[in-house]
Amino acid sequence: MTYLNKIKIFIFVFMFMLFSFSINAQWNIPADAKNKKPPVDPTHTLVKTGKDLYKSNCASCHGTPGEGNNIAAIGATDLGSGDYQHSHSSGQTFFQVEQGNGGMPSFRDKFSSDEKWCLIFYIKSFDKDFKITGEELKEQKADLRLSLIEKIRTVKAYATTKDKSGKEIALEGADVQFFIKRMFGNMQIGEIVTTDNKGIASIKIPENIPGDEEGNLNLLVKFKDTDTYGKAIKSKTIKWGTKLEIVNITDKREMWGSLHRVPLWVLFSYLGMTIGVWLVIGYVVFQIIRLKKL
Amino acid sequence: MSEVNKEGTKKTIGTIVSDLTRPIKNHKGFTIWILFLLTVMGVGMMAYVDQLANGLGVTAMRDYISWGLYISSFIFFIATALVGMLISAVLGLIGIKWITPIARIAEMIALGFAMWAGLIIIFDMGRPDRALNLFIHGRLQSPILWDVTVVTTYIAISVLLYLLPLIPDMPFLKKAMTDQAKWKQKIYKILSFGFEGRPEQYKSVKKLIRILAILIIPVALAIHTVTSWLFALTPRVGWDSTIFGPYYVTGAFVAGGAAVMIAMFVLSRNYNLKDYITDFHFDKMGKLLVLLMLVYFYFNINEYIVPGYKMKAGDDHHILGLFTGHYAKMFWTVQLGGLIIPIILLLFRRMRKPLPSLFIGIAVIIGAFFKRYIITIPTLVHPHLPIQNVPEEFHSYWPNAWEWAITMMAIAGAVLIITILAKLFPIIPIWEIAHEEGITNEEMNKYVEES
Amino acid sequence: MKEKKNPEKKSGKKSTSRRDFLKKGLLAGAGTVLAGGVVGSFNAFAQNGEKIKVLGSDGKVMTVDKSHLQEIGLKTEEEMQVAGREGIPGKKWVMVIDLGKCKNARLCMASCQHAHELKPEQHHINVLRMDRGGDTAPFFMPKPCQHCDNPPCTKVCPVDATFKRQDGIVLIDNERCIGCRFCIAACPYSARIFNWSDPKDKEKYEDVEYNIELNVPQKKGTVSKCLFSADRLREGKLPYCVSACPNGVYWFGDANEDAVTNGTTKETVPFKKLLKDNAAYTLLPELGTKPSVYYLPEKDRLFPFEYEGKSDLEDKHHS
């Protein structure tokens, strides 16, 4: 019974510790933080920058604003909710990004001041009353075509888009990313490449990228700015990886292996000693039984 | 009394047989003693049945200190069992005469404790119902498999080494026990293996004893070295030691020596055999024990001074825990009371008399028991990484009632085996004593044939 | 490969199969009478095949017809044993733990305990408060099984119940484990736990087919340990702990691909470069265990060390 009680107490302590983060997350925002104003007016370009930052740094806990896919258990709120938007001014959010609290790390050193403001513009863009100035970013559906230059291990991506008359033209100045498909995600190769005036972004595939048993790599190419250019992903199997040699470590005779992989010296020492000793024991027993006949 | 063989008062084969078989026939308090042992075992059995039903959780062991009293008792049992090899093999082979009347006692102790050592391991298993997996899926790389093999082998050799010197006694027993129960006589008949005292038979028995005495030495060294390897082959602070093999073996001789000393006293007094196990034997046994303890003391110095001097990370916690920390009381009690003080006391002739020997033997064997505890548990209390986020009871260990009851069952069981053997067969070999008294085989055969 | 089940389980199965047999017999008889042909009885048999309890991919227990297992993409216990012991060819799983990012959120521990049906005091992964002594600063350190390439635990197992497979995972087969706890004693990382009494929700998991790659159902008297979520890896998903972390502590991947993926940001980076750029290390390297888990030093911390409201390490000399 006492054991059960102890377990109960332990569960309680454990749950308390889990939820104490939400308790910790009591924000203590100084009054003057509210008045802190951005140095520039929000534009669509700045909001877009903020969105990219948000995706890679905030979304894992806070989810997509307004969609409620935040992790509430650790105290992360949905920043797109009306509650949050009404109770937090831009300055207050800026303070929170700077300081961090409880489960939230401080981003003071991680982002520049401009970046922080871009982030806040993006968060604030979910408030209906928030005014964004400047030109709206236009969608410009684009497409990618890949070609390989075997000799120099280079992949060329041709980015094209359509002009007003529907004619296909080269897309200049678009950021293109190259990935290699991996078990749990896509691994970026090299830097982001911006297409030139012919719409070409090319990259040299480094050596020593492990491929499958034939050395095949699964290459994926896409635009970085999927909002503008669309989510076109082009994939291609390239043979420039190193060949994977499948070595089964359990085939070796090891001390840690299974019985079938017992090191031979262990096997022979064991069998030799055991059989030797038991033969002598057998001889003695045999002689005892023979005692009668002596 | 203090002389070896009382010259002049030479014993006849008749007196020897009647002296040594008398305790088998009638013996006061035997039933009460057996009932006592069975009661202790009954309580332990109840605890074990509960453990079987509810799992090892009924013990005080938990995830970090996952080996406890059972394993430390296991080493103690194996250690005590080792004395059979020392006395009947090593000393016998180098021709030491005074061990004749105590060799069989040593062999009885070896048998009782070795058998229960095997059982204790089963008590410690979480799934004893799967014990057969050891044979179906056994991995030769695991020290446990070596241990199972070598314990089985040691038990087999010990049985033979107990049985063989018993065979020439059987004709005497058959003759002396005609008034006893039928089943007893049947046992004597079967175990005589047709031995009738012919010279070839004596020759064969002696030769076989010699073979076994040689064979048991490496096997006995293996059994305790492998037992020490259960610890030394793991990368754990306090176990990760290269001298663990000899450290355990010498420690085992100390424990076994003390056990023999106690058994000598109890059996000789109880069975009225003071003429056979004399002050001389206690004196010799005391001297032998001092020697064994000095060797063990030497290994202790190595085992503790070397890490204690360097105070490497990990070792420091362990050593300080033993020297001044949580285990200091037990450590120093065991080292002083179970080793150093007995060494000093046994240096004095007066302390090697039977009664002081008994008390010293008890102190040494209790010390030996808790020394195994000191070897097993403190290491587990200090893992390499901290013990955290678990209930308080996971941090420390002291065996609870279940573990004590089950361990007591094992001890009582070993003593029961010794008691039953001592009740069925003479504890001193009749024929060897007769040979020492200068009685020839012909005289003995004539005595047996007389009706 | 598979060893016999324990007696109570066996008897339980026997009685159900006997009941099934009676039912089948009755239905077969009825079928013969009603349909007047062999076809009817054959159908009755097909619909009443042996029912078994299995774990769905969501971890829920369901009762299905044994013959339908394959259709719903599940395996029998025997098949799981064979595949589980074999491992996934060509893979070498590795984990990288970024200590600078851990703030003791313990979602890894919670999701692990949930997935493997562990009691609150049982940890396959445990977030420790570490202190290197002297004036060094304390830090949090998640500690799963290190899945050593020279594992002291599988060396000592007497029955091959814990073993290392070709993809590097050290698994435990609790249908074979005899409960000697030698592996617990041998593990220098204290990564193993024991089911001292009946496991959590024993009734719920009675007779459920054992999944060796999940080690569920847990069994009394056997050892349990971190499995690198072998069941998830087979589905191409990241381990439970890795995907549960909100702070980007864990990277997980295949060393043969030289890539690890962050469980929080899902970013994939070259494995060796990550180790090189961050001066990665392994735990207790002096023991020669060759772990598959790497640690990045607690540099550029995202969070201060706070524990139960205190910022200093209270139990500086742990236990």
JSON list of N, CA and C in Angstrom, two decimals, chain B residues 117-137:
[
{"chain": "B", "resi": 117, "resn": "ALA", "atom": "N", "xyz": [23.31, -22.60, -3.57]},
{"chain": "B", "resi": 117, "resn": "ALA", "atom": "CA", "xyz": [23.74, -21.45, -4.38]},
{"chain": "B", "resi": 117, "resn": "ALA", "atom": "C", "xyz": [23.00, -21.46, -5.71]},
{"chain": "B", "resi": 118, "resn": "GLY", "atom": "N", "xyz": [22.90, -22.67, -6.29]},
{"chain": "B", "resi": 118, "resn": "GLY", "atom": "CA", "xyz": [22.16, -22.79, -7.55]},
{"chain": "B", "resi": 118, "resn": "GLY", "atom": "C", "xyz": [20.72, -22.37, -7.39]},
{"chain": "B", "resi": 119, "resn": "LEU", "atom": "N", "xyz": [20.10, -22.75, -6.25]},
{"chain": "B", "resi": 119, "resn": "LEU", "atom": "CA", "xyz": [18.69, -22.39, -6.05]},
{"chain": "B", "resi": 119, "resn": "LEU", "atom": "C", "xyz": [18.51, -20.89, -5.83]},
{"chain": "B", "resi": 120, "resn": "ILE", "atom": "N", "xyz": [19.47, -20.27, -5.11]},
{"chain": "B", "resi": 120, "resn": "ILE", "atom": "CA", "xyz": [19.35, -18.85, -4.83]},
{"chain": "B", "resi": 120, "resn": "ILE", "atom": "C", "xyz": [19.29, -18.04, -6.12]},
{"chain": "B", "resi": 121, "resn": "ILE", "atom": "N", "xyz": [20.04, -18.47, -7.12]},
{"chain": "B", "resi": 121, "resn": "ILE", "atom": "CA", "xyz": [20.02, -17.78, -8.41]},
{"chain": "B", "resi": 121, "resn": "ILE", "atom": "C", "xyz": [18.61, -17.84, -8.99]},
{"chain": "B", "resi": 122, "resn": "ILE", "atom": "N", "xyz": [17.96, -18.98, -8.80]},
{"chain": "B", "resi": 122, "resn": "ILE", "atom": "CA", "xyz": [16.59, -19.09, -9.30]},
{"chain": "B", "resi": 122, "resn": "ILE", "atom": "C", "xyz": [15.66, -18.16, -8.52]},
{"chain": "B", "resi": 123, "resn": "PHE", "atom": "N", "xyz": [15.89, -18.03, -7.21]},
{"chain": "B", "resi": 123, "resn": "PHE", "atom": "CA", "xyz": [15.06, -17.10, -6.42]},
{"chain": "B", "resi": 123, "resn": "PHE", "atom": "C", "xyz": [15.20, -15.67, -6.94]},
{"chain": "B", "resi": 124, "resn": "ASP", "atom": "N", "xyz": [16.37, -15.37, -7.46]},
{"chain": "B", "resi": 124, "resn": "ASP", "atom": "CA", "xyz": [16.63, -13.99, -7.90]},
{"chain": "B", "resi": 124, "resn": "ASP", "atom": "C", "xyz": [16.07, -13.73, -9.30]},
{"chain": "B", "resi": 125, "resn": "MET", "atom": "N", "xyz": [15.65, -14.76, -10.00]},
{"chain": "B", "resi": 125, "resn": "MET", "atom": "CA", "xyz": [15.18, -14.56, -11.37]},
{"chain": "B", "resi": 125, "resn": "MET", "atom": "C", "xyz": [13.78, -13.97, -11.42]},
{"chain": "B", "resi": 126, "resn": "GLY", "atom": "N", "xyz": [13.59, -13.04, -12.33]},
{"chain": "B", "resi": 126, "resn": "GLY", "atom": "CA", "xyz": [12.27, -12.46, -12.51]},
{"chain": "B", "resi": 126, "resn": "GLY", "atom": "C", "xyz": [11.31, -13.44, -13.15]},
{"chain": "B", "resi": 127, "resn": "ARG", "atom": "N", "xyz": [11.84, -14.30, -14.00]},
{"chain": "B", "resi": 127, "resn": "ARG", "atom": "CA", "xyz": [10.99, -15.29, -14.68]},
{"chain": "B", "resi": 127, "resn": "ARG", "atom": "C", "xyz": [11.58, -16.68, -14.50]},
{"chain": "B", "resi": 128, "resn": "PRO", "atom": "N", "xyz": [11.48, -17.24, -13.27]},
{"chain": "B", "resi": 128, "resn": "PRO", "atom": "CA", "xyz": [12.03, -18.59, -13.08]},
{"chain": "B", "resi": 128, "resn": "PRO", "atom": "C", "xyz": [11.37, -19.62, -13.99]},
{"chain": "B", "resi": 129, "resn": "ASP", "atom": "N", "xyz": [10.11, -19.31, -14.45]},
{"chain": "B", "resi": 129, "resn": "ASP", "atom": "CA", "xyz": [9.43, -20.25, -15.35]},
{"chain": "B", "resi": 129, "resn": "ASP", "atom": "C", "xyz": [10.17, -20.40, -16.68]},
{"chain": "B", "resi": 130, "resn": "ARG", "atom": "N", "xyz": [11.06, -19.44, -16.95]},
{"chain": "B", "resi": 130, "resn": "ARG", "atom": "CA", "xyz": [11.78, -19.53, -18.22]},
{"chain": "B", "resi": 130, "resn": "ARG", "atom": "C", "xyz": [13.22, -20.00, -18.04]},
{"chain": "B", "resi": 131, "resn": "ALA", "atom": "N", "xyz": [13.51, -20.62, -16.89]},
{"chain": "B", "resi": 131, "resn": "ALA", "atom": "CA", "xyz": [14.89, -21.02, -16.61]},
{"chain": "B", "resi": 131, "resn": "ALA", "atom": "C", "xyz": [15.44, -21.92, -17.72]},
{"chain": "B", "resi": 132, "resn": "LEU", "atom": "N", "xyz": [14.54, -22.68, -18.36]},
{"chain": "B", "resi": 132, "resn": "LEU", "atom": "CA", "xyz": [15.01, -23.59, -19.42]},
{"chain": "B", "resi": 132, "resn": "LEU", "atom": "C", "xyz": [15.60, -22.84, -20.61]},
{"chain": "B", "resi": 133, "resn": "ASN", "atom": "N", "xyz": [15.25, -21.55, -20.75]},
{"chain": "B", "resi": 133, "resn": "ASN", "atom": "CA", "xyz": [15.83, -20.76, -21.84]},
{"chain": "B", "resi": 133, "resn": "ASN", "atom": "C", "xyz": [17.35, -20.79, -21.81]},
{"chain": "B", "resi": 134, "resn": "LEU", "atom": "N", "xyz": [17.91, -20.99, -20.61]},
{"chain": "B", "resi": 134, "resn": "LEU", "atom": "CA", "xyz": [19.36, -21.06, -20.49]},
{"chain": "B", "resi": 134, "resn": "LEU", "atom": "C", "xyz": [19.90, -22.19, -21.35]},
{"chain": "B", "resi": 135, "resn": "PHE", "atom": "N", "xyz": [19.13, -23.25, -21.51]},
{"chain": "B", "resi": 135, "resn": "PHE", "atom": "CA", "xyz": [19.60, -24.37, -22.31]},
{"chain": "B", "resi": 135, "resn": "PHE", "atom": "C", "xyz": [19.14, -24.25, -23.75]},
{"chain": "B", "resi": 136, "resn": "ILE", "atom": "N", "xyz": [17.94, -23.65, -23.94]},
{"chain": "B", "resi": 136, "resn": "ILE", "atom": "CA", "xyz": [17.41, -23.52, -25.31]},
{"chain": "B", "resi": 136, "resn": "ILE", "atom": "C", "xyz": [18.16, -22.42, -26.07]},
{"chain": "B", "resi": 137, "resn": "HIS", "atom": "N", "xyz": [18.35, -21.28, -25.40]},
{"chain": "B", "resi": 137, "resn": "HIS", "atom": "CA", "xyz": [18.91, -20.12, -26.09]},
{"chain": "B", "resi": 137, "resn": "HIS", "atom": "C", "xyz": [20.25, -19.68, -25.51]}
]
